[in-house]
Amino acid sequence: MDTIVVEGGVPLRGTVQVSGAKNAALPAVAAALLAEGDHRVANVPDLADVRTMARLLGHMGCAVERSGDHHGLSIRVPAAVTPEAPYELVKTMRAAVLVLGPLVARWGRARVSLPGGCAIGARPIDQHLKALTALGARIELEHGYVDATAPAGRLRGTTFTFDVQTVTGTENVLMAAALAEGRTVLRNCAREPEVVDLAAALVRMGARIEGAGTDELRIDGVERLRPLDHVVIPDRIEAGTFLVAGALPGSDVVVRGCRAADLEALVEKLRAAGATVGEVEGGLRVVGDGRPRPVDVRTSPHPGFPTDMQAQLMALLCLADGSSTLTETVFENRFMHVQELRRMGAEIAVDGKTAVVKGVPALSGAPVMASDLRASAALIVAGLAARGTTVVQRVYHLDRGYERIEAKLAPLGARIRREKA
Ligand code: EPZ
């Protein structure tokens, strides 16, 4: 297993380019299943999870190839596919559950492995299944698989209110409703930019969707959709990770290609922590001016502070001149980075959903263990600031969501390298 080695203490200076959003690319690839033909998805990051989704569509009988010209994927979907997502693929990437809605909507049946939990929580999909049932699907759970069928041959529009705001739940059902008969009204929907991007992609395929970006989606089903031709939005979490790194003392970084509107909650917190953040041509510039100031943050669904940025911000606040509180309301176990940060000298106390971070003047490099995607990113950020050497192990977690992060940080002056196991 590869490790990433960081020699900390070097302020970051320069410009870094953001890749396409993993969490917009994955639903877009799944959406290709809604229409026969040749699809083009551009600005797709080259990540482990994207390769897994491509392998999954390949398993179903689609042809998926990386195309250099638009740094994306070309996907050929046949008239008939094997509507299955096997455990071997789903267990490595929960987002594979996104094929469920498209398969049952287009072919009237799907057999998708139940995604296991993961490090950050149980991650149930009850809302996905309740909503598809409301659309007329018959759902059976056995042997760890979801067997979904549309008894009437086609799903039927309905009105459904989610019990919780779920990103992939909203996306799964939005895709299914696009081909259902009649009107569907979905309430308490997720409003993340990635949901809005999927809705835009579906509309370009011929879907009739209103309300994207609000918590109520209205969809008028159509008989058939045309192939996707879509450019994925920039990755706001990758961008946010670089903004946090650029807020470290003495750093001055331009994060190019991100959209300021997607990052407002994070930027507010970085400014409260004393960083200067401003819009520049094509992105955002962040300057870290001395020790951060403590801030309190509470994660919540968009447009609130993103749970996917909680770990990274915590790494910065470990250096603040005071105590910060971070409350994680979205997932039940998203503090795995805490014990690793403590190994680096951080003073953090966790009480249920809240972590209290008492800032220290400096962190010290140490061997640490990545546990999930964003916790790994937090350890890289901490390593950049720490005195001495940090060795992050199990970086396969990192590679799921960051396209060669060491190759992006090194030009900023970071002393960072990957060591092949
Ligand atoms: C998406 O996961 C993202 N993944 C996650 O990013 C992100 O952390 C999460 O949204 C929250 O923003 C992708 O988009 C591929 P949820 P998702 O359904 O859709 C509960 C990363 O780092 N819930 O919005 O799985 C659930 O347990 C990943 O890139 C139910 O109870 O998250 C959680 O507490 C990590 N029943 C809350 O809702 C359901 O049926 C939000 O989960 C579905 C969800």
Short mmCIF file of C-alpha atoms and ligand atoms in Angstrom, two decimals:
data_model
loop_
_atom_site.label_atom_id
_atom_site.label_comp_id
_atom_site.label_asym_id
_atom_site.label_seq_id
_atom_site.Cartn_x
_atom_site.Cartn_y
_atom_site.Cartn_z
CA MET A 1 0.00 0.00 0.00
CA ASP A 2 1.37 3.41 -0.96
CA THR A 3 2.23 6.04 1.58
CA ILE A 4 2.51 9.80 1.22
CA VAL A 5 5.44 11.49 2.96
CA VAL A 6 5.22 15.19 3.86
CA GLU A 7 8.06 17.34 5.24
CA GLY A 8 6.02 20.07 6.90
CA GLY A 9 6.58 23.72 7.73
CA VAL A 10 6.87 25.10 4.21
CA PRO A 11 4.32 27.84 3.38
CA LEU A 12 2.46 27.17 0.10
CA ARG A 13 2.70 29.69 -2.73
CA GLY A 14 1.24 29.51 -6.23
CA THR A 15 -1.72 28.29 -8.23
CA VAL A 16 -3.44 24.90 -8.19
CA GLN A 17 -6.02 23.65 -10.70
CA VAL A 18 -9.17 21.94 -9.49
CA SER A 19 -10.41 18.77 -11.22
CA GLY A 20 -13.98 17.82 -12.06
CA ALA A 21 -16.22 16.85 -9.16
CA LYS A 22 -16.16 13.18 -8.18
CA ASN A 23 -19.66 13.47 -6.68
CA ALA A 24 -21.03 14.98 -9.89
CA ALA A 25 -19.19 12.60 -12.24
CA LEU A 26 -20.49 9.45 -10.53
CA PRO A 27 -24.22 10.27 -10.92
CA ALA A 28 -23.59 11.53 -14.47
CA VAL A 29 -22.07 8.17 -15.44
CA ALA A 30 -25.03 6.38 -13.87
CA ALA A 31 -27.41 8.67 -15.79
CA ALA A 32 -25.99 7.32 -19.06
CA LEU A 33 -27.93 4.13 -18.35
CA LEU A 34 -31.14 6.08 -18.97
CA ALA A 35 -30.56 6.30 -22.72
CA GLU A 36 -29.23 4.00 -25.45
CA GLY A 37 -26.39 5.36 -27.53
CA ASP A 38 -23.07 7.15 -27.28
CA HIS A 39 -22.64 9.43 -24.27
CA ARG A 40 -19.89 11.95 -23.54
CA VAL A 41 -19.07 13.09 -20.02
CA ALA A 42 -16.27 15.67 -19.89
CA ASN A 43 -14.05 17.00 -17.07
CA VAL A 44 -14.22 13.66 -15.26
CA PRO A 45 -11.44 13.22 -12.68
CA ASP A 46 -9.25 10.14 -13.01
CA LEU A 47 -10.08 8.59 -9.63
CA ALA A 48 -10.46 5.11 -8.22
CA ASP A 49 -14.21 5.60 -7.67
CA VAL A 50 -14.74 6.76 -11.27
CA ARG A 51 -12.84 3.72 -12.55
CA THR A 52 -15.04 1.51 -10.36
CA MET A 53 -18.22 3.08 -11.77
CA ALA A 54 -16.85 2.58 -15.30
CA ARG A 55 -16.10 -1.06 -14.49
CA LEU A 56 -19.63 -1.46 -13.18
CA LEU A 57 -21.18 -0.18 -16.40
CA GLY A 58 -18.78 -2.44 -18.30
CA HIS A 59 -20.02 -5.38 -16.26
CA MET A 60 -23.55 -4.50 -17.43
CA GLY A 61 -22.54 -4.55 -21.08
CA CYS A 62 -21.70 -0.90 -21.71
CA ALA A 63 -18.44 0.21 -23.32
CA VAL A 64 -16.70 2.89 -21.26
CA GLU A 65 -13.47 4.52 -22.37
CA ARG A 66 -11.42 7.42 -21.18
CA SER A 67 -11.15 10.03 -23.91
CA GLY A 68 -8.18 12.34 -23.79
CA ASP A 69 -9.63 15.24 -25.74
CA HIS A 70 -12.22 16.23 -23.17
CA HIS A 71 -10.51 14.63 -20.17
CA GLY A 72 -13.60 12.56 -19.74
CA LEU A 73 -15.43 9.38 -20.57
CA SER A 74 -17.13 8.06 -23.69
CA ILE A 75 -19.88 5.61 -22.80
CA ARG A 76 -21.76 3.39 -25.24
CA VAL A 77 -24.99 2.04 -23.74
CA PRO A 78 -26.64 -0.81 -25.67
CA ALA A 79 -30.37 -1.43 -26.08
CA ALA A 80 -30.23 -4.08 -23.38
CA VAL A 81 -27.88 -4.43 -20.41
CA THR A 82 -27.37 -6.88 -17.56
CA PRO A 83 -29.17 -4.85 -14.88
CA GLU A 84 -26.92 -5.94 -12.04
CA ALA A 85 -24.46 -4.33 -9.65
CA PRO A 86 -22.53 -7.11 -7.91
CA TYR A 87 -21.30 -6.99 -4.32
CA GLU A 88 -17.65 -7.14 -5.41
CA LEU A 89 -18.00 -3.72 -7.02
CA VAL A 90 -20.55 -2.09 -4.71
CA LYS A 91 -18.60 -2.96 -1.53
CA THR A 92 -15.70 -0.80 -2.71
CA MET A 93 -17.89 2.13 -3.71
CA ARG A 94 -21.27 2.91 -2.18
CA ALA A 95 -22.12 5.33 -4.97
CA ALA A 96 -22.71 2.27 -7.18
CA VAL A 97 -26.19 2.33 -5.67
CA LEU A 98 -26.83 5.20 -8.13
CA VAL A 99 -27.43 2.67 -10.92
CA LEU A 100 -30.55 1.39 -9.14
CA GLY A 101 -32.90 4.19 -10.19
CA PRO A 102 -31.83 4.29 -13.84
CA LEU A 103 -31.96 0.49 -14.24
CA VAL A 104 -35.43 0.00 -12.80
CA ALA A 105 -36.76 3.08 -14.64
CA ARG A 106 -35.40 2.05 -18.06
CA TRP A 107 -35.51 -1.76 -17.97
CA GLY A 108 -38.09 -2.40 -15.30
CA ARG A 109 -35.74 -4.36 -13.11
CA ALA A 110 -32.46 -4.14 -11.21
CA ARG A 111 -30.45 -6.30 -8.89
CA VAL A 112 -28.07 -4.15 -6.88
CA SER A 113 -25.99 -5.21 -3.91
CA LEU A 114 -26.82 -3.39 -0.73
CA PRO A 115 -23.87 -1.08 -0.05
CA GLY A 116 -22.26 -1.94 3.25
CA GLY A 117 -21.69 0.76 5.81
CA CYS A 118 -18.37 2.51 5.74
CA ALA A 119 -15.97 4.08 8.19
CA ILE A 120 -18.07 7.22 8.63
CA GLY A 121 -21.39 5.60 9.29
CA ALA A 122 -24.09 3.04 8.61
CA ARG A 123 -25.02 4.82 5.38
CA PRO A 124 -28.48 3.21 4.94
CA ILE A 125 -30.39 3.54 1.65
CA ASP A 126 -33.88 3.28 3.11
CA GLN A 127 -34.87 6.61 1.59
CA HIS A 128 -33.80 5.49 -1.89
CA LEU A 129 -35.97 2.39 -1.54
CA LYS A 130 -38.98 4.14 -0.01
CA ALA A 131 -39.02 6.69 -2.82
CA LEU A 132 -38.67 4.06 -5.56
CA THR A 133 -41.48 2.09 -3.93
CA ALA A 134 -43.61 5.24 -4.01
CA LEU A 135 -42.86 5.39 -7.75
CA GLY A 136 -44.38 1.92 -8.10
CA ALA A 137 -41.27 -0.24 -7.86
CA ARG A 138 -41.51 -3.55 -6.02
CA ILE A 139 -38.45 -3.89 -3.78
CA GLU A 140 -37.26 -7.16 -2.27
CA LEU A 141 -34.21 -7.49 -0.08
CA GLU A 142 -32.51 -10.85 0.12
CA HIS A 143 -29.00 -12.26 0.31
CA GLY A 144 -27.62 -8.72 0.60
CA TYR A 145 -29.16 -7.58 -2.66
CA VAL A 146 -31.94 -5.19 -3.61
CA ASP A 147 -34.20 -6.76 -6.25
CA ALA A 148 -36.28 -3.99 -7.77
CA THR A 149 -38.92 -4.44 -10.45
CA ALA A 150 -41.51 -2.20 -12.05
CA PRO A 151 -44.54 -4.52 -12.11
CA ALA A 152 -46.43 -2.25 -14.47
CA GLY A 153 -43.40 -2.26 -16.76
CA ARG A 154 -42.87 1.45 -16.13
CA LEU A 155 -42.63 3.53 -12.94
CA ARG A 156 -45.46 5.95 -12.25
CA GLY A 157 -45.10 9.53 -11.11
CA THR A 158 -45.99 10.31 -7.49
CA THR A 159 -45.46 12.77 -4.67
CA PHE A 160 -42.80 11.82 -2.11
CA THR A 161 -41.16 13.61 0.81
CA PHE A 162 -37.74 12.44 1.96
CA ASP A 163 -37.43 11.90 5.72
CA VAL A 164 -33.83 13.14 5.52
CA GLN A 165 -32.01 15.22 2.93
CA THR A 166 -29.97 12.64 1.07
CA VAL A 167 -27.69 13.54 -1.85
CA THR A 168 -27.54 10.19 -3.67
CA GLY A 169 -31.10 9.42 -2.57
CA THR A 170 -32.30 12.56 -4.34
CA GLU A 171 -30.13 11.75 -7.37
CA ASN A 172 -31.28 8.12 -7.62
CA VAL A 173 -34.95 9.02 -7.53
CA LEU A 174 -34.56 12.06 -9.79
CA MET A 175 -33.12 9.79 -12.46
CA ALA A 176 -35.89 7.23 -12.02
CA ALA A 177 -38.63 9.88 -12.15
CA ALA A 178 -37.22 11.25 -15.42
CA LEU A 179 -38.58 8.16 -17.23
CA ALA A 180 -41.62 7.51 -15.03
CA GLU A 181 -45.12 8.00 -16.39
CA GLY A 182 -46.58 11.35 -15.40
CA ARG A 183 -45.54 13.97 -12.87
CA THR A 184 -43.39 13.36 -9.78
CA VAL A 185 -43.00 15.88 -6.97
CA LEU A 186 -40.08 15.23 -4.60
CA ARG A 187 -39.91 17.22 -1.36
CA ASN A 188 -37.13 17.71 1.21
CA CYS A 189 -34.61 17.08 -1.56
CA ALA A 190 -30.86 17.63 -1.25
CA ARG A 191 -29.70 20.92 -2.79
CA GLU A 192 -25.99 20.18 -3.24
CA PRO A 193 -24.40 21.61 -6.41
CA GLU A 194 -23.84 18.05 -7.60
CA VAL A 195 -27.62 17.46 -7.53
CA VAL A 196 -28.11 20.63 -9.57
CA ASP A 197 -25.45 19.45 -12.03
CA LEU A 198 -27.18 16.09 -12.45
CA ALA A 199 -30.50 17.83 -13.08
CA ALA A 200 -28.82 19.98 -15.74
CA ALA A 201 -27.34 16.87 -17.37
CA LEU A 202 -30.74 15.15 -17.40
CA VAL A 203 -32.43 18.21 -18.91
CA ARG A 204 -29.83 18.15 -21.71
CA MET A 205 -30.87 14.52 -22.24
CA GLY A 206 -34.46 15.69 -22.69
CA ALA A 207 -35.77 15.30 -19.15
CA ARG A 208 -38.34 17.78 -17.87
CA ILE A 209 -37.23 18.96 -14.42
CA GLU A 210 -38.04 22.08 -12.40
CA GLY A 211 -36.80 23.21 -9.00
CA ALA A 212 -33.16 22.09 -9.19
CA GLY A 213 -31.26 23.73 -6.33
CA THR A 214 -34.36 23.95 -4.16
CA ASP A 215 -35.72 21.29 -1.82
CA GLU A 216 -38.67 20.56 -4.14
CA LEU A 217 -38.14 18.90 -7.52
CA ARG A 218 -40.95 18.58 -10.07
CA ILE A 219 -40.37 16.07 -12.87
CA ASP A 220 -42.61 15.28 -15.84
CA GLY A 221 -41.57 11.83 -17.05
CA VAL A 222 -40.79 11.24 -20.72
CA GLU A 223 -40.79 8.07 -22.81
CA ARG A 224 -37.19 8.25 -23.89
CA LEU A 225 -34.07 10.29 -23.29
CA ARG A 226 -31.19 11.08 -25.65
CA PRO A 227 -27.55 10.41 -24.87
CA LEU A 228 -25.68 12.57 -22.38
CA ASP A 229 -23.29 15.27 -23.52
CA HIS A 230 -22.18 16.91 -20.30
CA VAL A 231 -19.27 18.74 -18.68
CA VAL A 232 -18.99 17.97 -14.98
CA ILE A 233 -18.74 20.89 -12.53
CA PRO A 234 -15.50 21.53 -10.60
CA ASP A 235 -14.93 19.62 -7.37
CA ARG A 236 -15.85 22.00 -4.54
CA ILE A 237 -14.45 19.66 -1.89
CA GLU A 238 -11.09 19.30 -3.59
CA ALA A 239 -11.11 23.10 -4.01
CA GLY A 240 -12.06 23.54 -0.35
CA THR A 241 -9.22 21.25 0.70
CA PHE A 242 -6.72 23.43 -1.18
CA LEU A 243 -8.28 26.58 0.30
CA VAL A 244 -7.76 25.21 3.80
CA ALA A 245 -4.14 24.35 2.96
CA GLY A 246 -3.72 27.88 1.62
CA ALA A 247 -5.04 29.30 4.90
CA LEU A 248 -2.12 27.76 6.79
CA PRO A 249 0.27 30.37 8.25
CA GLY A 250 2.32 32.16 5.59
CA SER A 251 0.61 30.54 2.60
CA ASP A 252 -0.80 32.34 -0.44
CA VAL A 253 -2.60 30.10 -2.92
CA VAL A 254 -4.84 30.62 -5.94
CA VAL A 255 -7.31 27.76 -6.38
CA ARG A 256 -8.19 27.88 -10.07
CA GLY A 257 -11.32 26.44 -11.67
CA CYS A 258 -13.55 26.44 -8.58
CA ARG A 259 -16.88 28.28 -8.30
CA ALA A 260 -17.09 30.72 -5.39
CA ALA A 261 -20.86 30.19 -5.11
CA ASP A 262 -20.28 26.52 -4.18
CA LEU A 263 -17.90 27.43 -1.34
CA GLU A 264 -19.61 30.25 0.53
CA ALA A 265 -20.04 28.45 3.87
CA LEU A 266 -16.39 27.34 3.92
CA VAL A 267 -15.08 30.75 2.84
CA GLU A 268 -17.02 32.40 5.66
CA LYS A 269 -15.32 30.12 8.19
CA LEU A 270 -11.87 30.65 6.68
CA ARG A 271 -12.36 34.41 6.89
CA ALA A 272 -13.56 34.07 10.50
CA ALA A 273 -10.36 32.10 11.16
CA GLY A 274 -8.38 35.09 9.93
CA ALA A 275 -7.55 34.06 6.36
CA THR A 276 -8.02 36.50 3.50
CA VAL A 277 -10.13 34.94 0.74
CA GLY A 278 -11.07 36.74 -2.46
CA GLU A 279 -12.30 36.02 -5.96
CA VAL A 280 -9.71 36.24 -8.70
CA GLU A 281 -9.93 35.55 -12.43
CA GLY A 282 -11.16 31.94 -12.68
CA GLY A 283 -11.05 31.03 -9.02
CA LEU A 284 -10.34 32.01 -5.44
CA ARG A 285 -7.18 33.30 -3.74
CA VAL A 286 -6.51 32.53 -0.07
CA VAL A 287 -3.80 34.04 2.15
CA GLY A 288 -3.02 32.59 5.56
CA ASP A 289 -1.91 35.39 7.83
CA GLY A 290 -0.33 34.08 11.02
CA ARG A 291 -1.96 31.69 13.47
CA PRO A 292 -5.63 30.97 12.68
CA ARG A 293 -8.28 32.27 15.00
CA PRO A 294 -10.65 29.74 16.60
CA VAL A 295 -14.10 29.31 15.03
CA ASP A 296 -17.16 27.20 15.79
CA VAL A 297 -18.69 25.17 12.96
CA ARG A 298 -21.65 22.87 12.57
CA THR A 299 -21.98 20.71 9.46
CA SER A 300 -25.32 20.49 7.65
CA PRO A 301 -26.69 19.78 4.16
CA HIS A 302 -26.00 22.39 1.47
CA PRO A 303 -25.96 25.37 1.67
CA GLY A 304 -24.71 24.73 5.21
CA PHE A 305 -21.10 23.91 6.04
CA PRO A 306 -20.27 20.67 4.15
CA THR A 307 -19.58 17.56 6.20
CA ASP A 308 -16.94 16.69 3.58
CA MET A 309 -14.90 19.70 4.73
CA GLN A 310 -15.15 19.12 8.50
CA ALA A 311 -11.95 17.09 8.85
CA GLN A 312 -9.86 19.44 6.73
CA LEU A 313 -11.02 22.53 8.65
CA MET A 314 -10.30 20.74 11.93
CA ALA A 315 -6.70 20.25 10.83
CA LEU A 316 -6.33 24.01 10.37
CA LEU A 317 -8.02 24.79 13.69
CA CYS A 318 -5.56 22.53 15.51
CA LEU A 319 -3.18 25.50 15.16
CA ALA A 320 -5.63 28.22 16.24
CA ASP A 321 -4.89 30.54 19.18
CA GLY A 322 -7.91 29.35 21.14
CA SER A 323 -10.60 26.67 21.29
CA SER A 324 -12.92 25.76 18.40
CA THR A 325 -15.93 23.45 18.36
CA LEU A 326 -16.85 21.33 15.36
CA THR A 327 -20.24 19.63 15.43
CA GLU A 328 -20.87 16.85 12.89
CA THR A 329 -24.60 16.50 12.31
CA VAL A 330 -24.65 14.53 9.02
CA PHE A 331 -22.72 11.32 9.80
CA GLU A 332 -22.53 9.47 13.08
CA ASN A 333 -18.84 8.59 13.03
CA ARG A 334 -16.87 11.18 11.17
CA PHE A 335 -14.14 11.93 13.71
CA MET A 336 -11.68 9.17 12.80
CA HIS A 337 -9.09 11.80 11.95
CA VAL A 338 -9.11 12.99 15.60
CA GLN A 339 -6.96 10.24 17.04
CA GLU A 340 -4.49 10.63 14.20
CA LEU A 341 -4.30 14.41 14.66
CA ARG A 342 -3.70 13.80 18.38
CA ARG A 343 -0.67 11.72 17.40
CA MET A 344 0.62 14.89 15.77
CA GLY A 345 0.23 16.85 19.00
CA ALA A 346 -3.30 18.21 18.53
CA GLU A 347 -5.44 18.70 21.62
CA ILE A 348 -8.93 17.51 20.74
CA ALA A 349 -11.73 16.25 22.97
CA VAL A 350 -14.72 14.52 21.41
CA ASP A 351 -18.08 14.43 23.12
CA GLY A 352 -20.69 12.72 20.93
CA LYS A 353 -21.22 14.82 17.82
CA THR A 354 -18.96 17.63 18.95
CA ALA A 355 -15.17 17.91 18.90
CA VAL A 356 -13.50 20.67 20.92
CA VAL A 357 -10.13 21.62 19.44
CA LYS A 358 -7.78 23.51 21.73
CA GLY A 359 -5.28 25.08 19.36
CA VAL A 360 -1.57 24.45 19.85
CA PRO A 361 1.35 26.56 18.53
CA ALA A 362 2.62 23.74 16.34
CA LEU A 363 1.95 20.16 15.29
CA SER A 364 4.70 17.58 14.99
CA GLY A 365 5.04 15.20 12.09
CA ALA A 366 4.23 11.54 12.79
CA PRO A 367 3.30 8.30 11.07
CA VAL A 368 -0.52 8.40 10.75
CA MET A 369 -3.23 6.21 9.29
CA ALA A 370 -5.86 7.31 6.80
CA SER A 371 -9.33 5.93 7.56
CA ASP A 372 -11.65 7.56 5.05
CA LEU A 373 -11.42 9.90 2.12
CA ARG A 374 -11.66 13.28 3.82
CA ALA A 375 -9.86 12.24 7.01
CA SER A 376 -6.89 11.40 4.77
CA ALA A 377 -7.01 14.88 3.28
CA ALA A 378 -7.04 16.36 6.78
CA LEU A 379 -3.87 14.44 7.63
CA ILE A 380 -2.16 15.80 4.52
CA VAL A 381 -3.13 19.35 5.55
CA ALA A 382 -1.85 18.75 9.07
CA GLY A 383 1.37 17.27 7.67
CA LEU A 384 1.94 20.38 5.55
CA ALA A 385 1.88 22.50 8.72
CA ALA A 386 3.63 20.11 11.10
CA ARG A 387 7.28 20.32 12.10
CA GLY A 388 9.10 17.31 10.75
CA THR A 389 7.95 14.34 8.71
CA THR A 390 4.43 12.94 8.44
CA VAL A 391 3.88 9.57 6.75
CA VAL A 392 0.25 8.98 5.79
CA GLN A 393 -0.51 5.30 5.34
CA ARG A 394 -3.39 3.65 3.44
CA VAL A 395 -3.54 6.49 0.93
CA TYR A 396 -5.88 4.42 -1.24
CA HIS A 397 -8.56 6.24 0.74
CA LEU A 398 -7.17 9.51 -0.57
CA ASP A 399 -6.96 8.29 -4.16
CA ARG A 400 -10.70 7.72 -4.20
CA GLY A 401 -11.33 11.45 -4.18
CA TYR A 402 -8.14 13.31 -5.08
CA GLU A 403 -6.42 13.16 -8.45
CA ARG A 404 -2.68 12.86 -7.57
CA ILE A 405 -2.84 15.32 -4.68
CA GLU A 406 0.92 15.18 -4.20
CA ALA A 407 1.46 16.25 -7.83
CA LYS A 408 -0.87 19.19 -7.24
CA LEU A 409 0.70 20.33 -3.96
CA ALA A 410 4.39 19.96 -4.87
CA PRO A 411 4.37 22.93 -7.34
CA LEU A 412 3.11 25.07 -4.45
CA GLY A 413 6.33 24.36 -2.58
CA ALA A 414 5.08 21.47 -0.51
CA ARG A 415 7.74 18.86 0.22
CA ILE A 416 5.49 15.92 -0.48
CA ARG A 417 6.06 12.61 -2.27
CA ARG A 418 4.34 9.30 -2.76
CA GLU A 419 6.24 6.15 -1.84
CA LYS A 420 5.17 3.00 -3.59
CA ALA A 421 4.78 0.12 -1.16
C1 EPZ B 1 -23.05 11.94 -0.55
O1 EPZ B 1 -23.15 10.71 0.12
C2 EPZ B 1 -21.59 12.10 -0.93
N1 EPZ B 1 -21.20 11.00 -1.83
C3 EPZ B 1 -20.75 12.08 0.34
O2 EPZ B 1 -19.42 12.32 -0.05
C4 EPZ B 1 -21.19 13.22 1.25
O3 EPZ B 1 -20.45 13.16 2.45
C5 EPZ B 1 -22.68 13.08 1.54
O4 EPZ B 1 -23.42 13.04 0.31
C6 EPZ B 1 -23.22 14.24 2.36
O5 EPZ B 1 -22.98 15.44 1.69
C7 EPZ B 1 -21.58 11.07 -3.12
O6 EPZ B 1 -22.23 11.99 -3.57
C8 EPZ B 1 -21.14 9.93 -3.99
P1 EPZ B 1 -26.47 11.23 2.15
P2 EPZ B 1 -24.61 10.10 0.42
O7 EPZ B 1 -27.39 10.20 1.59
O8 EPZ B 1 -25.56 10.49 -0.63
C9 EPZ B 1 -28.62 9.47 5.95
C10 EPZ B 1 -17.16 11.97 -0.12
O9 EPZ B 1 -16.39 12.27 0.76
N2 EPZ B 1 -29.40 8.65 4.99
O10 EPZ B 1 -26.67 12.66 1.77
O11 EPZ B 1 -24.41 8.66 0.71
C11 EPZ B 1 -27.17 9.09 5.97
O12 EPZ B 1 -26.94 8.01 6.86
C12 EPZ B 1 -18.46 11.30 0.22
O13 EPZ B 1 -17.02 12.25 -1.33
C13 EPZ B 1 -30.41 7.83 5.48
O14 EPZ B 1 -30.66 7.78 6.68
O15 EPZ B 1 -24.99 10.85 1.76
C14 EPZ B 1 -26.50 10.35 6.44
O16 EPZ B 1 -26.58 10.40 7.85
C15 EPZ B 1 -18.44 10.79 1.62
N3 EPZ B 1 -31.12 7.07 4.60
C16 EPZ B 1 -27.38 11.45 5.85
O17 EPZ B 1 -28.62 10.83 5.50
C17 EPZ B 1 -30.87 7.10 3.25
O18 EPZ B 1 -31.57 6.39 2.48
C18 EPZ B 1 -26.82 12.10 4.59
O19 EPZ B 1 -26.43 11.06 3.74
C19 EPZ B 1 -29.84 7.93 2.78
C20 EPZ B 1 -29.12 8.70 3.68
#
